[in-house]
XYZ file of N, CA and C in Angstrom:
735
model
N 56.924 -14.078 167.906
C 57.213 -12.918 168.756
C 58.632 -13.044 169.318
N 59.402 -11.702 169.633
C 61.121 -11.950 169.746
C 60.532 -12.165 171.482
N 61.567 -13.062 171.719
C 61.838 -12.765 172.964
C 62.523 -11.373 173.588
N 62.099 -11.164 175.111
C 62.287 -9.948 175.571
C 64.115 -10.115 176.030
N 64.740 -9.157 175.681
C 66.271 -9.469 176.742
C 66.256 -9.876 177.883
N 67.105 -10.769 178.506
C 66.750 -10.789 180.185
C 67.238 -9.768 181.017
N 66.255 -9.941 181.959
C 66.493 -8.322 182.939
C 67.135 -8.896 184.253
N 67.834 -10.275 184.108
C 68.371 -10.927 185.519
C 68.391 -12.219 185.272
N 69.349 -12.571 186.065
C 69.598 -13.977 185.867
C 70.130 -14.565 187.631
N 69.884 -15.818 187.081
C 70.440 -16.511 188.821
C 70.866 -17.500 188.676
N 72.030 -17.922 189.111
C 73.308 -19.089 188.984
C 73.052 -19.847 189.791
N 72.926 -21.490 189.739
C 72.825 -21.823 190.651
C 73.692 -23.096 191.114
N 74.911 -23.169 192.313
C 75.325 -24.267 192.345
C 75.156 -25.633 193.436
N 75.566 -26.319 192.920
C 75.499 -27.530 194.120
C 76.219 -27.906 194.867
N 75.827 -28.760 195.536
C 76.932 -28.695 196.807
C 78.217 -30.020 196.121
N 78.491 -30.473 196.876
C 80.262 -31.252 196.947
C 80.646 -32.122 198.039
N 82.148 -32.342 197.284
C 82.633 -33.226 198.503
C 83.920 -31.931 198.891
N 84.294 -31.827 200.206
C 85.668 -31.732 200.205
C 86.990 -31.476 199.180
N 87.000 -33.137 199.390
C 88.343 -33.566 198.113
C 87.082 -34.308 196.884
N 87.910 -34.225 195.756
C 87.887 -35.157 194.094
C 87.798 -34.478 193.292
N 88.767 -35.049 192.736
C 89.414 -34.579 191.319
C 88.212 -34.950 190.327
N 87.872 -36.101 190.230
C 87.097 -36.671 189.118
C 86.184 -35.932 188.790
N 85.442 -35.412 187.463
C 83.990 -34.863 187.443
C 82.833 -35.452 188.118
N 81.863 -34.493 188.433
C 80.355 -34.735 189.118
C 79.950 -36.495 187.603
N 79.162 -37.097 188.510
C 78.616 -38.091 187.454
C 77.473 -36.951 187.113
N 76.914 -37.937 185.758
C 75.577 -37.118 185.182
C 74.612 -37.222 185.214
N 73.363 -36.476 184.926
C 71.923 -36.727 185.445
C 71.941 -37.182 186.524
N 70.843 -37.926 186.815
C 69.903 -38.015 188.068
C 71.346 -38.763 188.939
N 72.347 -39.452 188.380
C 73.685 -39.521 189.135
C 74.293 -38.372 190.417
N 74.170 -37.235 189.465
C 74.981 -36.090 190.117
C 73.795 -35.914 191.379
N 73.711 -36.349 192.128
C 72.398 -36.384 193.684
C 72.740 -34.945 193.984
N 73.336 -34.359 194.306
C 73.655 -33.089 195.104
C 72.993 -32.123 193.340
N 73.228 -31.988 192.436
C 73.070 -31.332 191.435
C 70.942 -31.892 190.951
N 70.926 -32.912 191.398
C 69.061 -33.593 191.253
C 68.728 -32.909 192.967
N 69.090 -32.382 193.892
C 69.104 -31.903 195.016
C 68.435 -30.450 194.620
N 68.674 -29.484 193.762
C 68.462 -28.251 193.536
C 67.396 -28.368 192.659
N 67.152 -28.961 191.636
C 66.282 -29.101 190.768
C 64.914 -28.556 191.267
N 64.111 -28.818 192.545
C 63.297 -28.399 193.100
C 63.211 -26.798 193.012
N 64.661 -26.237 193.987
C 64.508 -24.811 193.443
C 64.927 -24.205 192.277
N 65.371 -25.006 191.376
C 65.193 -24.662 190.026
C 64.082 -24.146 189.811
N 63.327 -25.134 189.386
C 61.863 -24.579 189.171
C 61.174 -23.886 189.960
N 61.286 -24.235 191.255
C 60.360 -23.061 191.912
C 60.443 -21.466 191.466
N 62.458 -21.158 191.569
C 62.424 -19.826 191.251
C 61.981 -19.900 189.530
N 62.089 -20.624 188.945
C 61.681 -20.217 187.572
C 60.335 -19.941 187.458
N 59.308 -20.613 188.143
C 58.096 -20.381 187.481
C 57.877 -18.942 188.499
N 58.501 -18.704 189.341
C 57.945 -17.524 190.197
C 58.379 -16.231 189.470
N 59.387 -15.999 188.486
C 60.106 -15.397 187.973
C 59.491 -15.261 186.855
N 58.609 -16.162 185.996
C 58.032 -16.311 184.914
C 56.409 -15.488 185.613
N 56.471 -15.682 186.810
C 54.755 -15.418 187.415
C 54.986 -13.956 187.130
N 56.225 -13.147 188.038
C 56.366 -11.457 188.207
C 56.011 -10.950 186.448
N 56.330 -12.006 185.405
C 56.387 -11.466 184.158
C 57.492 -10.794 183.416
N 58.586 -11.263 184.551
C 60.315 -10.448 184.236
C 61.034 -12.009 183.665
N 61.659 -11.499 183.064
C 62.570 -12.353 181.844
C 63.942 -12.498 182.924
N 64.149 -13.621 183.599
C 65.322 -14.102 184.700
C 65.948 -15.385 183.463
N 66.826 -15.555 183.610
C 67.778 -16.607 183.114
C 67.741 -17.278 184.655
N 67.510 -18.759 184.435
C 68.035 -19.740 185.460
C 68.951 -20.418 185.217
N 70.266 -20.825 185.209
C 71.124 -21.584 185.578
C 71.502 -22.174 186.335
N 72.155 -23.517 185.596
C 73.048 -24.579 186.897
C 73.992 -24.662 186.471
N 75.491 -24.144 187.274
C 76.453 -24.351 186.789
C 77.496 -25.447 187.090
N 77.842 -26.097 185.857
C 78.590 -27.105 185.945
C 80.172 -27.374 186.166
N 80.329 -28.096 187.301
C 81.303 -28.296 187.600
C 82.642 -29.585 186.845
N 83.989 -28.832 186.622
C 84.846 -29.816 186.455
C 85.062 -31.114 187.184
N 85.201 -30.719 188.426
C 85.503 -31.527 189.614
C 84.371 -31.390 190.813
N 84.532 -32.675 191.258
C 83.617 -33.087 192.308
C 83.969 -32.453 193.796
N 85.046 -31.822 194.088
C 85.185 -31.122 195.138
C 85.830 -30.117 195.280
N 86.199 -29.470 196.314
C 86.377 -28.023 196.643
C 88.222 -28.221 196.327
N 88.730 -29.089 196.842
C 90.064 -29.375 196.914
C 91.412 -28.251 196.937
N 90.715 -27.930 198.133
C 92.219 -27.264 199.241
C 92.273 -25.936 198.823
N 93.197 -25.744 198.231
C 93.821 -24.422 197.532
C 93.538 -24.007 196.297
N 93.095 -25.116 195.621
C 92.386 -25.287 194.018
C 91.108 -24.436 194.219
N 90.585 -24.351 195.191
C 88.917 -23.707 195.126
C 88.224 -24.265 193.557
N 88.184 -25.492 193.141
C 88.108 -25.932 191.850
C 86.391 -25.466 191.799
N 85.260 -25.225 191.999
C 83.954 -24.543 192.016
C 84.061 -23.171 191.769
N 85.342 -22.732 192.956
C 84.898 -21.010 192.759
C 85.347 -20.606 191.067
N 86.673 -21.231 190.628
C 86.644 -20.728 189.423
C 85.619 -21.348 188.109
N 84.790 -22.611 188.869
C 83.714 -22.641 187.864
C 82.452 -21.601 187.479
N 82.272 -21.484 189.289
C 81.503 -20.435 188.952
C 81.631 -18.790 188.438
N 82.971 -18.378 188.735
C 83.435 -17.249 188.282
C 83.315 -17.382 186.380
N 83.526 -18.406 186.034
C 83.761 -18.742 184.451
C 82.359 -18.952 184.371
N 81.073 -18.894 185.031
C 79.982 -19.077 184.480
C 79.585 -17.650 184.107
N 80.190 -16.628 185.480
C 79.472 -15.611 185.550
C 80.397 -14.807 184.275
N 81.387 -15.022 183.689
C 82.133 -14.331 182.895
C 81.365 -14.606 181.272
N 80.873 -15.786 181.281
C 80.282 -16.400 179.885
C 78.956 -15.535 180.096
N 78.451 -15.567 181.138
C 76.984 -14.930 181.298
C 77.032 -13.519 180.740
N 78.117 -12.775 181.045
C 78.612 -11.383 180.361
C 78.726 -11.777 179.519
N 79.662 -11.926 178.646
C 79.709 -12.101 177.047
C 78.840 -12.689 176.627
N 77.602 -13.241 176.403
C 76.421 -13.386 176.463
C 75.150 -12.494 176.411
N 75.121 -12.083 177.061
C 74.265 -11.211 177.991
C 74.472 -9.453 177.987
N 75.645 -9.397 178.971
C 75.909 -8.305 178.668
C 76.491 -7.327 179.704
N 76.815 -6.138 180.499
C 77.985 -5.887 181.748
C 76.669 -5.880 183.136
N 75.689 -5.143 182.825
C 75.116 -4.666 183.227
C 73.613 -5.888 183.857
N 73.770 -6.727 183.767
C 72.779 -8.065 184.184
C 72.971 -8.285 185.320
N 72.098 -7.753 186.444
C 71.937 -8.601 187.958
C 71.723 -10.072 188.121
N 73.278 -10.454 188.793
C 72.898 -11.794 189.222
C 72.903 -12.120 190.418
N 71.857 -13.125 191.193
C 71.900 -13.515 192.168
C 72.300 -15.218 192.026
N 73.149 -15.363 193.523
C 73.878 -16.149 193.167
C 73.195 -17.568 194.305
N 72.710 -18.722 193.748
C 72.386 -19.475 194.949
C 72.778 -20.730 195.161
N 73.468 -20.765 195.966
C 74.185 -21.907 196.284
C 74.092 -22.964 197.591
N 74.335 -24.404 197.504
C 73.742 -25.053 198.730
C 75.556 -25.853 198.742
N 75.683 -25.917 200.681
C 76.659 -26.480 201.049
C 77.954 -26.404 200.129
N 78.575 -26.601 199.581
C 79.882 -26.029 199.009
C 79.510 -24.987 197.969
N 78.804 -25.362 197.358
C 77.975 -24.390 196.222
C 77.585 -23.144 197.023
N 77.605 -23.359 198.426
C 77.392 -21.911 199.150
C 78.499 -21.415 199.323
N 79.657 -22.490 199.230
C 81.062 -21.517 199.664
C 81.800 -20.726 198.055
N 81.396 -21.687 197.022
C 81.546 -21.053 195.650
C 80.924 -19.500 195.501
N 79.583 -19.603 195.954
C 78.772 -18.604 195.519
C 79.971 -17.219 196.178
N 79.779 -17.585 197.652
C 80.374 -16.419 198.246
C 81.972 -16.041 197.894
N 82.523 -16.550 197.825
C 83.938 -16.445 197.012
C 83.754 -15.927 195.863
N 82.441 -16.098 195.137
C 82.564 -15.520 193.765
C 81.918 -14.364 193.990
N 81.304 -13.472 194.968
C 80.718 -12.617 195.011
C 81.018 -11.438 194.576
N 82.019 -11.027 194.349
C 83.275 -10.050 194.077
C 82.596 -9.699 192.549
N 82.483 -10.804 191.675
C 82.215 -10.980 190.529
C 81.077 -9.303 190.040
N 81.524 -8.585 189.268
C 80.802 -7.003 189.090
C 79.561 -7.858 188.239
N 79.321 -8.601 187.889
C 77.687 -8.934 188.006
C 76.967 -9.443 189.191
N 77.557 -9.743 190.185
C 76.774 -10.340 191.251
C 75.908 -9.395 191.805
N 75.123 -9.299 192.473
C 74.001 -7.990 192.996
C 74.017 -9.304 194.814
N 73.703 -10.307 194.741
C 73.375 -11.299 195.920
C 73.338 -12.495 196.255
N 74.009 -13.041 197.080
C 73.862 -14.505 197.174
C 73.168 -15.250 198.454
N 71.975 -16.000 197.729
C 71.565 -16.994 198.857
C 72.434 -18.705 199.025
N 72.796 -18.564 200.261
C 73.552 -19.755 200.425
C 72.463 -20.623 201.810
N 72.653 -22.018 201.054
C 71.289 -22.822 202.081
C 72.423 -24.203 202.416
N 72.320 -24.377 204.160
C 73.588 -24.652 204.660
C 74.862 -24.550 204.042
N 75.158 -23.347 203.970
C 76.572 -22.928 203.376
C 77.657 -23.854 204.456
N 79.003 -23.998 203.811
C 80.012 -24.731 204.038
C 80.967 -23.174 204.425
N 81.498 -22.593 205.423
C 81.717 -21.609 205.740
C 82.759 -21.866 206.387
N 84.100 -22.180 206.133
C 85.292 -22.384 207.032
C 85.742 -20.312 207.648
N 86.280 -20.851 209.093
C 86.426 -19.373 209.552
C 87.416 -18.568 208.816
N 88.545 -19.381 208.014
C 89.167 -18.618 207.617
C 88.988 -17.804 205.999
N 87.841 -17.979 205.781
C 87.554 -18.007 204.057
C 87.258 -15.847 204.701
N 88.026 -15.479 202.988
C 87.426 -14.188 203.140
C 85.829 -13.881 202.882
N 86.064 -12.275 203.414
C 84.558 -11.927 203.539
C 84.743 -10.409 202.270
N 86.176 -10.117 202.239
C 85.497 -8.413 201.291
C 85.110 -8.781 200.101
N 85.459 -9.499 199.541
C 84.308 -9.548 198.555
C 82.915 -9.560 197.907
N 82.412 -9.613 199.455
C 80.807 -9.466 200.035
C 80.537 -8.049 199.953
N 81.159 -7.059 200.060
C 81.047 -5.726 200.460
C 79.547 -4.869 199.069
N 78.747 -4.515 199.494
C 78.398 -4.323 198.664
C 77.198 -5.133 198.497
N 77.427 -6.443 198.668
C 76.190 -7.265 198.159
C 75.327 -7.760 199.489
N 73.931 -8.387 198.816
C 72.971 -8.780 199.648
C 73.778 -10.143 199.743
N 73.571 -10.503 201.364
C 73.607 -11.976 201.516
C 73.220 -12.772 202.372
N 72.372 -13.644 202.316
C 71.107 -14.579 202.767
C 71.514 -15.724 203.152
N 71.893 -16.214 204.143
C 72.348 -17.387 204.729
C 71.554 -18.302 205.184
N 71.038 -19.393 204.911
C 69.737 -20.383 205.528
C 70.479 -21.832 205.854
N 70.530 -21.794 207.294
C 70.859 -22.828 207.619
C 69.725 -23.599 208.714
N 70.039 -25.046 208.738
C 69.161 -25.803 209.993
C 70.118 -25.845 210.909
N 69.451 -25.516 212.286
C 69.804 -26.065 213.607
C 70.352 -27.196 213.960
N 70.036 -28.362 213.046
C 70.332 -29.694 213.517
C 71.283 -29.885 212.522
N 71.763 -29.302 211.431
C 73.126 -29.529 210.277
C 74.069 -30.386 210.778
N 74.229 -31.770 210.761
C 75.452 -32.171 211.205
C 76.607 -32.502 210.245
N 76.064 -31.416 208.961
C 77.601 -32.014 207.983
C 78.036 -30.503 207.588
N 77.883 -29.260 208.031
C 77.845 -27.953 208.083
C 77.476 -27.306 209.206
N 78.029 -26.342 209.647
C 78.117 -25.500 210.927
C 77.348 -24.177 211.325
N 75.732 -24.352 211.242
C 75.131 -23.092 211.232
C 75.980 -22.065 212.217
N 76.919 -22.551 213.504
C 77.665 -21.621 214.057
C 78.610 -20.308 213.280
N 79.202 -21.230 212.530
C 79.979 -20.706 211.517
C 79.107 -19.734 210.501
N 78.093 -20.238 209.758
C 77.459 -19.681 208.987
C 76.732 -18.436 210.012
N 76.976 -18.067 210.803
C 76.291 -17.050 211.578
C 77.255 -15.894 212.107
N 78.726 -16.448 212.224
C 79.797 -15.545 212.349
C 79.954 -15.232 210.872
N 80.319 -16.281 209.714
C 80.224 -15.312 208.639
C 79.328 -13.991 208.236
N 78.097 -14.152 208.607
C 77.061 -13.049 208.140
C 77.569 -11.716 209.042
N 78.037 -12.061 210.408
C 78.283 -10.859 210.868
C 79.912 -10.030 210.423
N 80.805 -11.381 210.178
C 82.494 -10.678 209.541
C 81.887 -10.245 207.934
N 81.009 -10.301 207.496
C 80.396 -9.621 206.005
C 79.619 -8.514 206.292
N 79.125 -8.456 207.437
C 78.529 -6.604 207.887
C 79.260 -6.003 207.839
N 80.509 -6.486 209.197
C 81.395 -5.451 209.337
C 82.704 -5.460 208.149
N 82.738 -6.085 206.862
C 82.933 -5.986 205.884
C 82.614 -4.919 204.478
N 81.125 -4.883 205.216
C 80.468 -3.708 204.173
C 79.487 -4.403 203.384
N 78.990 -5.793 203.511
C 77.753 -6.441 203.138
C 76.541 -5.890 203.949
N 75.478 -6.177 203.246
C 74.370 -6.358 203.619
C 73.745 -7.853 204.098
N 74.114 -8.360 205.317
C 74.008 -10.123 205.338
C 72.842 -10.429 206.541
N 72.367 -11.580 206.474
C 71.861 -11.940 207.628
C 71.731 -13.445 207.246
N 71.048 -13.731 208.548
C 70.826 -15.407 208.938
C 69.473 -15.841 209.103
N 69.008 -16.728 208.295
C 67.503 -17.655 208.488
C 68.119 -19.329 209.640
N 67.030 -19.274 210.593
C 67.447 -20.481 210.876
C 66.234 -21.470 210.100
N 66.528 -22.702 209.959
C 65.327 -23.135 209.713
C 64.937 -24.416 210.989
N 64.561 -24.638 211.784
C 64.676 -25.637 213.022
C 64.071 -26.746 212.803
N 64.404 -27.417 212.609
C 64.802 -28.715 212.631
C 64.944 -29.858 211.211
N 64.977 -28.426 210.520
C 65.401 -28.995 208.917
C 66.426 -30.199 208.972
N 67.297 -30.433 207.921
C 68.395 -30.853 207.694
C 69.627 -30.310 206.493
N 70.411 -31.265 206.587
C 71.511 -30.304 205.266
C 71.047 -30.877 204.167
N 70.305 -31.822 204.128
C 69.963 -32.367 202.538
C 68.694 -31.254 202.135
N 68.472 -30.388 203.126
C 66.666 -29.855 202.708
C 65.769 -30.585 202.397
N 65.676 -31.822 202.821
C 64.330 -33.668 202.740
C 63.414 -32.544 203.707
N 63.993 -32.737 205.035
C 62.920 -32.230 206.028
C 62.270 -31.087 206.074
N 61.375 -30.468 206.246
C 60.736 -29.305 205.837
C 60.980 -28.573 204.216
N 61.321 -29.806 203.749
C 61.025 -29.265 202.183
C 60.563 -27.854 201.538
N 59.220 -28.053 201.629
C 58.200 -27.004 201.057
C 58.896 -25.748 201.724
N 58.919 -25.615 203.084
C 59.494 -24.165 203.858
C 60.757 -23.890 203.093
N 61.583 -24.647 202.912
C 62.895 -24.042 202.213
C 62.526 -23.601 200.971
N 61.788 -24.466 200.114
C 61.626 -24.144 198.619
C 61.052 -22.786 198.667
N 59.991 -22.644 199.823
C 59.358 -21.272 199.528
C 60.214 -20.343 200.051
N 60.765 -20.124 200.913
C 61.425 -19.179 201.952
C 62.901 -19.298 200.597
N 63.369 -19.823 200.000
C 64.493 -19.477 198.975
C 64.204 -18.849 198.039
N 62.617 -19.172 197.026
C 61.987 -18.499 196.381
C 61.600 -17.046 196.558
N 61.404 -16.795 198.012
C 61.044 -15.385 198.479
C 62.565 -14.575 198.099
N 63.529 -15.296 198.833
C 65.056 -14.651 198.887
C 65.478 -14.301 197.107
N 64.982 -15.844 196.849
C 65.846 -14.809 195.543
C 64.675 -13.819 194.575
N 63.533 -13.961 194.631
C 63.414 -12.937 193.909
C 63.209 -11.564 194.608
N 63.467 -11.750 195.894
C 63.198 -10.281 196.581
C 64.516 -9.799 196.365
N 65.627 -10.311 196.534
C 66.752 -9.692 195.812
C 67.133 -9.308 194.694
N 66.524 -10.036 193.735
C 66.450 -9.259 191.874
C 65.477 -8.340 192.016
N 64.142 -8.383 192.873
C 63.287 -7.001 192.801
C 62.132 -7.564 192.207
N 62.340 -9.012 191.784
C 60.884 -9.641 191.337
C 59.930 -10.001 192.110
N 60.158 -9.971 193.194
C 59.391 -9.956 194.507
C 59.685 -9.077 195.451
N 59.108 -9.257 196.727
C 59.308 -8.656 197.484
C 60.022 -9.284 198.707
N 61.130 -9.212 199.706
C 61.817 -9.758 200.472
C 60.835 -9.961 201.688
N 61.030 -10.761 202.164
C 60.011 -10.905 203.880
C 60.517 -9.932 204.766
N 59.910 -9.073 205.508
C 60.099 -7.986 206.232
C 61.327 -8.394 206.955
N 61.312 -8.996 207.748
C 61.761 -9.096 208.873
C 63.284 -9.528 207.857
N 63.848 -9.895 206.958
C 65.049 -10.339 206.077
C 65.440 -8.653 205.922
N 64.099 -8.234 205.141
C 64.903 -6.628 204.944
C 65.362 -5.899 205.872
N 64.583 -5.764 207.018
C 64.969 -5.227 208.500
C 66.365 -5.458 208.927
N 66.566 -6.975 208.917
C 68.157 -7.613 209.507
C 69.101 -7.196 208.645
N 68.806 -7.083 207.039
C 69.485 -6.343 206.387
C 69.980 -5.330 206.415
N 69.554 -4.433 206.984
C 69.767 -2.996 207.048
C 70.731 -2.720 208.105
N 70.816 -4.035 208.989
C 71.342 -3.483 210.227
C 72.581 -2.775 209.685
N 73.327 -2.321 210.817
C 74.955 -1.360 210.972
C 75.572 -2.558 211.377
N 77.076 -1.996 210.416
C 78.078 -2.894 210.597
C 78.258 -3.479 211.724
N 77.613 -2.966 213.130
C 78.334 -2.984 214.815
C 77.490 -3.972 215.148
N 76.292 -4.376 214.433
C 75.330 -5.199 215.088
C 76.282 -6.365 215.692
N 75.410 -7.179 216.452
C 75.517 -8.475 217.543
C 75.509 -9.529 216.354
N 76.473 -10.988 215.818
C 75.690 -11.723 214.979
C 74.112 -12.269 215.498
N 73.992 -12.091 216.570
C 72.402 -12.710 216.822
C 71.177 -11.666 216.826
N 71.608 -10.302 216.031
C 70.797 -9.698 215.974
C 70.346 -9.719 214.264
N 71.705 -10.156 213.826
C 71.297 -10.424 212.344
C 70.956 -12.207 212.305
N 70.559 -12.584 213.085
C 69.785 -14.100 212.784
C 68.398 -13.977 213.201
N 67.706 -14.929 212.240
C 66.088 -14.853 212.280
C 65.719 -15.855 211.967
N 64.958 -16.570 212.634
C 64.245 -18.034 212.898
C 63.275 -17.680 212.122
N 63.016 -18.820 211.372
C 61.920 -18.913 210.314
C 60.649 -18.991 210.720
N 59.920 -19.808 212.197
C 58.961 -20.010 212.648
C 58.826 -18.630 213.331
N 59.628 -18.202 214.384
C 59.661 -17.105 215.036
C 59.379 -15.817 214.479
N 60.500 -15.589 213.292
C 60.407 -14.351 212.900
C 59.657 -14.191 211.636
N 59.736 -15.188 210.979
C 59.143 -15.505 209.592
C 57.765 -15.902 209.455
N 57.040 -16.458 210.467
C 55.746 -17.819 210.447
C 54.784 -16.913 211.544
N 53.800 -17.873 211.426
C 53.406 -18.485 210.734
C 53.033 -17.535 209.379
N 53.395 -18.231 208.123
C 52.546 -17.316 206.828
C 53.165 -18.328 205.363
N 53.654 -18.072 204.549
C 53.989 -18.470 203.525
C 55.171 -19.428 203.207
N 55.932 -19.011 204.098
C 57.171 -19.689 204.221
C 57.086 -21.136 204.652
N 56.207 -21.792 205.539
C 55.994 -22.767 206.211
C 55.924 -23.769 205.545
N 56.351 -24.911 205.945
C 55.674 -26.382 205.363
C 54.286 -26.490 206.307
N 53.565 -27.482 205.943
C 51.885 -27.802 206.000
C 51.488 -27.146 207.487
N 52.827 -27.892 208.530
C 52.457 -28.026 209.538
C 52.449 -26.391 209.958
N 54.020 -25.767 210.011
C 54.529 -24.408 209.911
C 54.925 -24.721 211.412
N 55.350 -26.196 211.789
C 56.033 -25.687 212.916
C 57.600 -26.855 212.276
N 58.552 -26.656 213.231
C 59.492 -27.605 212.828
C 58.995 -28.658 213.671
N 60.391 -29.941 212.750
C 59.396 -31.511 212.643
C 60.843 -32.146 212.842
């Protein structure tokens, strides 16, 4: 039997250092790239569940860090999403998901006329990075409260300079997670799984995400942030306990 064309695809990168030139090591080496693997599969088999044909990807990096002015990720990932067209084809929704630098790739590459949305999980969000390239797209920010190698502060002014940009953005907190996503595991895997396929349309988004979405450019950033226990829980999203730990 032929396979069906895909009706969507989702990129997914990893996080980084800062500075290095050198390439990521390989396999279970590359830790930040064995870091995603979890939501690899999660969104794949959930994507395989709706019965819609998604492409999953991990895209591979030259270099091990962001390095300055080089943005050496964003043009990896821009060159993923360009192969994915010639491939594929103009017209393929991609959502883009990225953790800690891989969140700052994603959003830099957003611009990209296949992108449709990007979930970024403790995104790396310096104040001065642009935002119009967001205009237009969904974007899902999930950070922990306790992040001490990323700035949920930051990641919360970005979502609001991408409203008043012309995005559709908001903020998940997750409380008392961490930036590796170890702690409350299961809640991230599921609560990312919800994000990305409610943004391709293979699911459905959690109310309260679509709601913050919608807001007007003028909103408050703390009207577009939403606590996962609070606004989200107790229900699906939760790890065992469904409170933070």
């Amino acid at each position: 039997m032929a396979q069906r064309p895909a009706s969507a695809a989702v990129l997914v990168l990893h996080g980084g250092r800062e500075t290095g030139t050198g390439p990521p090591p390989s396999g279970p080496l590359n830790l930040p790239g064995t870091r995603m693997l979890p939501f690899v599969r999660a969104v794949s088999r959930a994507t395989r569940a709706s019965g819609d044909e998604v492409l999953v990807r991990q895209v591979r990096y030259a270099h091990r860090g962001w390095n300055g002015a080089r943005a050496d990720p964003l043009h990896d990932a821009v060159a993923a999403l360009d192969a994915l067209r010639e491939e594929v084809g103009e017209e393929l929704p991609v959502v883009l998901l990225g953790h800690s630098m891989g969140a700052r790739a994603a959003l830099r590459a957003a611009g990209h006329p296949l992108v449709r949305g990007v979930v970024g999980l403790a995104p790396w969000c310096p104040p001065g990075d642009p935002v119009t390239q967001l205009a237009g797209r969904d974007i899902v920010l999930v950070h922990s409260n306790r992040d001490r190698m990323t700035s949920p502060q930051a990641t919360q002014s970005l979502t609001a300079r991408a409203r008043r940009a012309g995005a559709r953005s908001c903020m998940v907190t997750v409380r008392g997670g961490d930036h590796a996503m170890i702690r409350r595991a299961a809640a991230w895997h599921r609560l990312t799984t919800a994000l990305v396929t409610g943004l391709l349309g293979s699911g459905s988004l959690p109310g309260p995400v679509g709601a913050a979405l919608a807001l007007p450019p003028t909103a408050e950033p703390t009207e577009g942030t939403l606590d996962l226990d609070a606004d989200l829980g107790p229900g699906p999203f939760q790890d065992r306990t469904g409170a933070a730990r």
